[in-house]
Amino acid sequence: MRLRNIPGADEAIADSPHCIQEPMAEKGRWHLIFGNENPIHIEIGMGKGQFIMKLAKEHPDINYIGIERYSSVLLRALQKMEIEPLPNIRFLCMDASIITEVFDKEEVAKIYLNFSDPWPKDRHAKRRLTSSRFLGLYDQILADGGIVEFKTDNQPLFDFSLESVKESGWTLLMQTRDLHHSEFAEGNVMTEYEAKFSAMGNPIYKLEAVHDKKA
Ligand code: SAM
């Protein structure tokens, strides 16, 4: 994501009813924020929010939480929410590395990772959102049977992620190296990056994985 520091972004987030200012205070209490017991799905690295906002519109019976670490990027999603507010979505401006301090054990039903930063240098592998370090964090907050869904156009990152899923003892539910021309294309919701990269002719890779808690 190309970043410009947008003046006023931090203030807009601090003032927004759609952003939770102290997410750690809500650990174990997210259902109270939404006022219902619907399942909670999160997207980590949501960017400008196109994907998660479309899902929230299509599935009013699911609560969505979008996580983005840069205020100048998250601001774009807030601007869209002002035009079309959705009751079943909230945003968090934070780094995913503190996710277990924000969500309680089994509080999340599904995690989406879309076009996550590749961190190509080996010494930065732990920062990849599909590394075994992050899968370990997801395992702590996901309910039994909770799925991680990951899309990318980056082949080395996809190969790394497959390896990481296997090494961490997760089960691969599906994988494709050309999502848009596969049996899994129907119902696919495109992200901003996905639209951009597929328009350039790049194939889109996708996997879904689950960790059996009883194993
Ligand atoms: N998911 C969007 C899409 O597919 O269009 C945006 C993809 S962009 C390449 C990756 C986004 O993830 C960036 O906005 C970046 O700031 C965010 N991000 C990367 N690592 C993160 C982390 N550890 N915690 C929160 N956000 C993160």
mmCIF file of C-alpha atoms and ligand atoms in Angstrom:
data_model
loop_
_atom_site.group_PDB
_atom_site.id
_atom_site.type_symbol
_atom_site.label_atom_id
_atom_site.label_comp_id
_atom_site.label_asym_id
_atom_site.label_seq_id
_atom_site.Cartn_x
_atom_site.Cartn_y
_atom_site.Cartn_z
ATOM 1 C CA MET A 1 0.000 0.000 0.000
ATOM 2 C CA ARG A 2 1.528 3.318 -1.062
ATOM 3 C CA LEU A 3 1.454 5.549 1.940
ATOM 4 C CA ARG A 4 0.953 9.251 2.230
ATOM 5 C CA ASN A 5 0.680 10.733 5.634
ATOM 6 C CA ILE A 6 -2.754 12.329 5.500
ATOM 7 C CA PRO A 7 -3.157 15.269 7.874
ATOM 8 C CA GLY A 8 -6.107 14.758 10.197
ATOM 9 C CA ALA A 9 -6.271 10.957 9.737
ATOM 10 C CA ASP A 10 -5.435 10.213 13.390
ATOM 11 C CA GLU A 11 -8.002 12.745 14.579
ATOM 12 C CA ALA A 12 -10.698 11.360 12.245
ATOM 13 C CA ILE A 13 -10.106 7.876 13.640
ATOM 14 C CA ALA A 14 -10.142 9.124 17.223
ATOM 15 C CA ASP A 15 -13.517 10.802 16.578
ATOM 16 C CA SER A 16 -15.129 7.998 14.584
ATOM 17 C CA PRO A 17 -17.967 5.942 16.097
ATOM 18 C CA HIS A 18 -16.965 3.149 13.706
ATOM 19 C CA CYS A 19 -13.460 2.793 15.226
ATOM 20 C CA ILE A 20 -12.845 1.224 18.582
ATOM 21 C CA GLN A 21 -10.343 3.412 20.390
ATOM 22 C CA GLU A 22 -9.227 1.007 23.100
ATOM 23 C CA PRO A 23 -9.619 -2.446 21.586
ATOM 24 C CA MET A 24 -7.810 -4.200 24.452
ATOM 25 C CA ALA A 25 -10.587 -3.072 26.807
ATOM 26 C CA GLU A 26 -13.073 -5.047 24.672
ATOM 27 C CA LYS A 27 -11.320 -8.419 24.922
ATOM 28 C CA GLY A 28 -13.992 -11.050 25.560
ATOM 29 C CA ARG A 29 -16.741 -8.407 25.173
ATOM 30 C CA TRP A 30 -16.990 -7.890 21.423
ATOM 31 C CA HIS A 31 -20.580 -9.163 21.336
ATOM 32 C CA LEU A 32 -21.559 -6.248 23.569
ATOM 33 C CA ILE A 33 -20.132 -3.806 21.024
ATOM 34 C CA PHE A 34 -22.396 -5.272 18.330
ATOM 35 C CA GLY A 35 -25.324 -5.940 20.669
ATOM 36 C CA ASN A 36 -25.828 -9.513 19.459
ATOM 37 C CA GLU A 37 -24.293 -12.999 19.544
ATOM 38 C CA ASN A 38 -23.542 -13.249 15.825
ATOM 39 C CA PRO A 39 -20.191 -14.774 14.809
ATOM 40 C CA ILE A 40 -17.226 -12.428 14.478
ATOM 41 C CA HIS A 41 -15.082 -12.433 11.325
ATOM 42 C CA ILE A 42 -11.955 -10.286 11.108
ATOM 43 C CA GLU A 43 -9.781 -9.074 8.255
ATOM 44 C CA ILE A 44 -6.154 -8.295 9.081
ATOM 45 C CA GLY A 45 -4.569 -5.680 6.820
ATOM 46 C CA MET A 46 -7.922 -4.537 5.402
ATOM 47 C CA GLY A 47 -6.450 -1.556 3.540
ATOM 48 C CA LYS A 48 -9.220 0.774 2.368
ATOM 49 C CA GLY A 49 -11.903 -1.741 3.319
ATOM 50 C CA GLN A 50 -13.541 -2.617 -0.013
ATOM 51 C CA PHE A 51 -13.604 -6.374 0.706
ATOM 52 C CA ILE A 52 -14.808 -6.374 4.314
ATOM 53 C CA MET A 53 -17.442 -3.704 3.690
ATOM 54 C CA LYS A 54 -18.912 -5.675 0.807
ATOM 55 C CA LEU A 55 -19.023 -8.809 2.985
ATOM 56 C CA ALA A 56 -20.673 -6.847 5.805
ATOM 57 C CA LYS A 57 -23.365 -5.657 3.417
ATOM 58 C CA GLU A 58 -23.964 -9.155 2.044
ATOM 59 C CA HIS A 59 -24.018 -10.851 5.473
ATOM 60 C CA PRO A 60 -25.900 -8.760 8.059
ATOM 61 C CA ASP A 61 -25.930 -11.800 10.388
ATOM 62 C CA ILE A 62 -22.130 -11.739 10.778
ATOM 63 C CA ASN A 63 -20.147 -9.134 12.705
ATOM 64 C CA TYR A 64 -17.014 -7.891 10.939
ATOM 65 C CA ILE A 65 -13.919 -6.246 12.381
ATOM 66 C CA GLY A 66 -11.367 -4.730 10.006
ATOM 67 C CA ILE A 67 -7.808 -4.263 11.262
ATOM 68 C CA GLU A 68 -5.385 -1.864 9.600
ATOM 69 C CA ARG A 69 -2.216 -0.460 11.117
ATOM 70 C CA TYR A 70 -2.045 2.820 9.147
ATOM 71 C CA SER A 71 -4.514 5.589 9.940
ATOM 72 C CA SER A 72 -4.080 7.220 6.515
ATOM 73 C CA VAL A 73 -5.291 3.977 4.864
ATOM 74 C CA LEU A 74 -8.077 3.266 7.344
ATOM 75 C CA LEU A 75 -9.366 6.807 6.831
ATOM 76 C CA ARG A 76 -10.602 5.789 3.354
ATOM 77 C CA ALA A 77 -12.837 3.106 4.845
ATOM 78 C CA LEU A 78 -14.222 5.610 7.360
ATOM 79 C CA GLN A 79 -15.086 8.011 4.560
ATOM 80 C CA LYS A 80 -17.050 5.224 2.825
ATOM 81 C CA MET A 81 -18.850 4.430 6.094
ATOM 82 C CA GLU A 82 -19.982 8.047 6.377
ATOM 83 C CA ILE A 83 -21.732 7.695 3.010
ATOM 84 C CA GLU A 84 -23.135 4.239 3.752
ATOM 85 C CA PRO A 85 -22.960 3.251 7.445
ATOM 86 C CA LEU A 86 -23.161 -0.476 8.208
ATOM 87 C CA PRO A 87 -24.231 -1.645 11.689
ATOM 88 C CA ASN A 88 -22.229 -4.899 11.628
ATOM 89 C CA ILE A 89 -18.701 -3.600 11.103
ATOM 90 C CA ARG A 90 -16.062 -1.891 13.269
ATOM 91 C CA PHE A 91 -12.479 -0.878 12.557
ATOM 92 C CA LEU A 92 -9.316 -1.112 14.622
ATOM 93 C CA CYS A 93 -6.203 0.917 13.877
ATOM 94 C CA MET A 94 -3.507 -1.357 15.299
ATOM 95 C CA ASP A 95 -0.797 -3.847 14.456
ATOM 96 C CA ALA A 96 -1.893 -7.476 14.229
ATOM 97 C CA SER A 97 0.934 -8.592 16.504
ATOM 98 C CA ILE A 98 -1.179 -7.625 19.569
ATOM 99 C CA ILE A 99 -4.220 -9.573 18.407
ATOM 100 C CA THR A 100 -4.301 -11.955 21.381
ATOM 101 C CA GLU A 101 -4.555 -8.939 23.698
ATOM 102 C CA VAL A 102 -7.627 -7.749 21.809
ATOM 103 C CA PHE A 103 -9.580 -10.987 21.286
ATOM 104 C CA ASP A 104 -10.237 -13.683 23.842
ATOM 105 C CA LYS A 105 -9.830 -17.423 23.356
ATOM 106 C CA GLU A 106 -12.196 -18.648 20.630
ATOM 107 C CA GLU A 107 -13.812 -15.214 20.219
ATOM 108 C CA VAL A 108 -13.293 -15.110 16.445
ATOM 109 C CA ALA A 109 -14.978 -17.435 13.931
ATOM 110 C CA LYS A 110 -12.959 -16.574 10.804
ATOM 111 C CA ILE A 111 -9.853 -14.620 9.766
ATOM 112 C CA TYR A 112 -9.285 -13.102 6.324
ATOM 113 C CA LEU A 113 -5.803 -12.182 5.090
ATOM 114 C CA ASN A 114 -5.810 -10.477 1.705
ATOM 115 C CA PHE A 115 -2.709 -9.512 -0.244
ATOM 116 C CA SER A 116 -0.647 -9.345 2.920
ATOM 117 C CA ASP A 117 2.738 -7.647 2.752
ATOM 118 C CA PRO A 118 5.266 -10.216 1.421
ATOM 119 C CA TRP A 119 8.296 -9.230 3.519
ATOM 120 C CA PRO A 120 10.615 -10.835 0.923
ATOM 121 C CA LYS A 121 13.788 -10.860 3.036
ATOM 122 C CA ASP A 122 14.335 -14.103 4.976
ATOM 123 C CA ARG A 123 15.186 -12.207 8.119
ATOM 124 C CA HIS A 124 11.702 -10.644 8.048
ATOM 125 C CA ALA A 125 9.824 -13.937 7.557
ATOM 126 C CA LYS A 126 8.309 -13.747 11.059
ATOM 127 C CA ARG A 127 6.515 -10.549 10.062
ATOM 128 C CA ARG A 128 4.550 -12.333 7.313
ATOM 129 C CA LEU A 129 0.937 -12.672 8.419
ATOM 130 C CA THR A 130 0.936 -16.359 7.406
ATOM 131 C CA SER A 131 4.116 -17.222 9.356
ATOM 132 C CA SER A 132 3.897 -19.932 12.029
ATOM 133 C CA ARG A 133 4.291 -17.143 14.593
ATOM 134 C CA PHE A 134 1.060 -15.495 13.400
ATOM 135 C CA LEU A 135 -0.737 -18.826 12.887
ATOM 136 C CA GLY A 136 0.016 -19.510 16.575
ATOM 137 C CA LEU A 137 -1.689 -16.229 17.511
ATOM 138 C CA TYR A 138 -4.693 -16.970 15.279
ATOM 139 C CA ASP A 139 -4.996 -20.389 16.901
ATOM 140 C CA GLN A 140 -5.483 -18.696 20.293
ATOM 141 C CA ILE A 141 -8.383 -16.488 19.200
ATOM 142 C CA LEU A 142 -10.154 -18.752 16.687
ATOM 143 C CA ALA A 143 -13.121 -20.868 17.722
ATOM 144 C CA ASP A 144 -12.945 -24.611 17.099
ATOM 145 C CA GLY A 145 -13.268 -25.113 13.345
ATOM 146 C CA GLY A 146 -12.391 -21.441 12.693
ATOM 147 C CA ILE A 147 -10.879 -20.856 9.266
ATOM 148 C CA VAL A 148 -8.056 -18.683 7.985
ATOM 149 C CA GLU A 149 -8.643 -17.566 4.388
ATOM 150 C CA PHE A 150 -5.673 -16.114 2.497
ATOM 151 C CA LYS A 151 -5.411 -14.570 -0.995
ATOM 152 C CA THR A 152 -2.357 -13.174 -2.747
ATOM 153 C CA ASP A 153 -0.831 -12.655 -6.175
ATOM 154 C CA ASN A 154 2.642 -13.329 -4.760
ATOM 155 C CA GLN A 155 3.810 -16.863 -5.564
ATOM 156 C CA PRO A 156 6.770 -17.012 -3.141
ATOM 157 C CA LEU A 157 4.509 -15.795 -0.324
ATOM 158 C CA PHE A 158 1.882 -18.378 -1.262
ATOM 159 C CA ASP A 159 4.466 -21.204 -1.280
ATOM 160 C CA PHE A 160 5.803 -19.980 2.073
ATOM 161 C CA SER A 161 2.238 -19.922 3.456
ATOM 162 C CA LEU A 162 1.494 -23.498 2.337
ATOM 163 C CA GLU A 163 4.684 -24.639 4.073
ATOM 164 C CA SER A 164 3.857 -22.637 7.188
ATOM 165 C CA VAL A 165 0.335 -24.108 7.379
ATOM 166 C CA LYS A 166 1.792 -27.624 7.136
ATOM 167 C CA GLU A 167 4.605 -27.023 9.647
ATOM 168 C CA SER A 168 2.163 -25.538 12.150
ATOM 169 C CA GLY A 169 -0.064 -28.621 12.039
ATOM 170 C CA TRP A 170 -3.006 -26.896 10.363
ATOM 171 C CA THR A 171 -5.179 -28.683 7.776
ATOM 172 C CA LEU A 172 -5.438 -27.251 4.294
ATOM 173 C CA LEU A 173 -9.116 -27.137 3.255
ATOM 174 C CA MET A 174 -8.556 -25.833 -0.263
ATOM 175 C CA GLN A 175 -5.914 -24.216 -2.417
ATOM 176 C CA THR A 176 -5.788 -22.828 -5.933
ATOM 177 C CA ARG A 177 -3.123 -21.086 -7.975
ATOM 178 C CA ASP A 178 -5.639 -19.419 -10.274
ATOM 179 C CA LEU A 179 -8.693 -18.477 -8.233
ATOM 180 C CA HIS A 180 -10.543 -16.566 -10.948
ATOM 181 C CA HIS A 181 -10.433 -19.514 -13.347
ATOM 182 C CA SER A 182 -11.074 -22.215 -10.765
ATOM 183 C CA GLU A 183 -14.083 -23.988 -9.295
ATOM 184 C CA PHE A 184 -13.757 -21.572 -6.336
ATOM 185 C CA ALA A 185 -14.346 -18.417 -8.423
ATOM 186 C CA GLU A 186 -18.094 -18.226 -7.813
ATOM 187 C CA GLY A 187 -19.020 -15.801 -5.045
ATOM 188 C CA ASN A 188 -15.459 -14.494 -4.740
ATOM 189 C CA VAL A 189 -15.398 -10.939 -3.372
ATOM 190 C CA MET A 190 -12.510 -8.956 -4.839
ATOM 191 C CA THR A 191 -10.247 -6.769 -2.755
ATOM 192 C CA GLU A 192 -8.710 -3.525 -4.052
ATOM 193 C CA TYR A 193 -5.359 -5.203 -4.666
ATOM 194 C CA GLU A 194 -6.992 -8.227 -6.239
ATOM 195 C CA ALA A 195 -8.828 -6.053 -8.782
ATOM 196 C CA LYS A 196 -5.604 -4.222 -9.598
ATOM 197 C CA PHE A 197 -3.377 -7.287 -9.947
ATOM 198 C CA SER A 198 -5.857 -9.446 -11.818
ATOM 199 C CA ALA A 199 -6.403 -6.575 -14.295
ATOM 200 C CA MET A 200 -2.641 -6.779 -14.917
ATOM 201 C CA GLY A 201 -3.061 -10.481 -15.773
ATOM 202 C CA ASN A 202 -1.601 -11.874 -12.528
ATOM 203 C CA PRO A 203 -3.146 -15.137 -11.311
ATOM 204 C CA ILE A 204 -4.631 -14.990 -7.817
ATOM 205 C CA TYR A 205 -3.636 -17.640 -5.289
ATOM 206 C CA LYS A 206 -5.928 -18.688 -2.451
ATOM 207 C CA LEU A 207 -5.869 -21.121 0.437
ATOM 208 C CA GLU A 208 -8.114 -21.913 3.375
ATOM 209 C CA ALA A 209 -6.811 -23.660 6.472
ATOM 210 C CA VAL A 210 -8.161 -24.827 9.814
ATOM 211 C CA HIS A 211 -6.485 -25.983 13.013
ATOM 212 C CA ASP A 212 -8.163 -28.850 14.818
ATOM 213 C CA LYS A 213 -8.019 -27.867 18.517
ATOM 214 C CA LYS A 214 -8.478 -31.464 19.650
ATOM 215 C CA ALA A 215 -5.533 -32.758 17.582
HETATM 216 N N1 SAM B 1 -6.220 -6.233 1.977
HETATM 217 C C1 SAM B 1 -6.172 -5.071 1.121
HETATM 218 C C2 SAM B 1 -6.379 -5.492 -0.303
HETATM 219 O O1 SAM B 1 -6.270 -6.690 -0.595
HETATM 220 O O2 SAM B 1 -6.679 -4.626 -1.130
HETATM 221 C C3 SAM B 1 -4.852 -4.284 1.299
HETATM 222 C C4 SAM B 1 -3.613 -5.014 0.914
HETATM 223 S S1 SAM B 1 -2.130 -4.103 1.293
HETATM 224 C C5 SAM B 1 -0.921 -4.821 0.315
HETATM 225 C C6 SAM B 1 -1.720 -4.767 2.895
HETATM 226 C C7 SAM B 1 -2.308 -3.950 4.031
HETATM 227 O O3 SAM B 1 -2.083 -4.640 5.249
HETATM 228 C C8 SAM B 1 -1.679 -2.575 4.180
HETATM 229 O O4 SAM B 1 -2.695 -1.593 4.255
HETATM 230 C C9 SAM B 1 -0.888 -2.674 5.478
HETATM 231 O O5 SAM B 1 -0.809 -1.452 6.167
HETATM 232 C C10 SAM B 1 -1.684 -3.714 6.254
HETATM 233 N N2 SAM B 1 -0.865 -4.477 7.213
HETATM 234 C C11 SAM B 1 0.270 -5.138 6.938
HETATM 235 N N3 SAM B 1 0.754 -5.722 8.048
HETATM 236 C C12 SAM B 1 -0.108 -5.424 9.049
HETATM 237 C C13 SAM B 1 -0.139 -5.737 10.430
HETATM 238 N N4 SAM B 1 0.834 -6.454 11.000
HETATM 239 N N5 SAM B 1 -1.170 -5.285 11.171
HETATM 240 C C14 SAM B 1 -2.157 -4.529 10.596
HETATM 241 N N6 SAM B 1 -2.170 -4.191 9.279
HETATM 242 C C15 SAM B 1 -1.162 -4.635 8.512
#
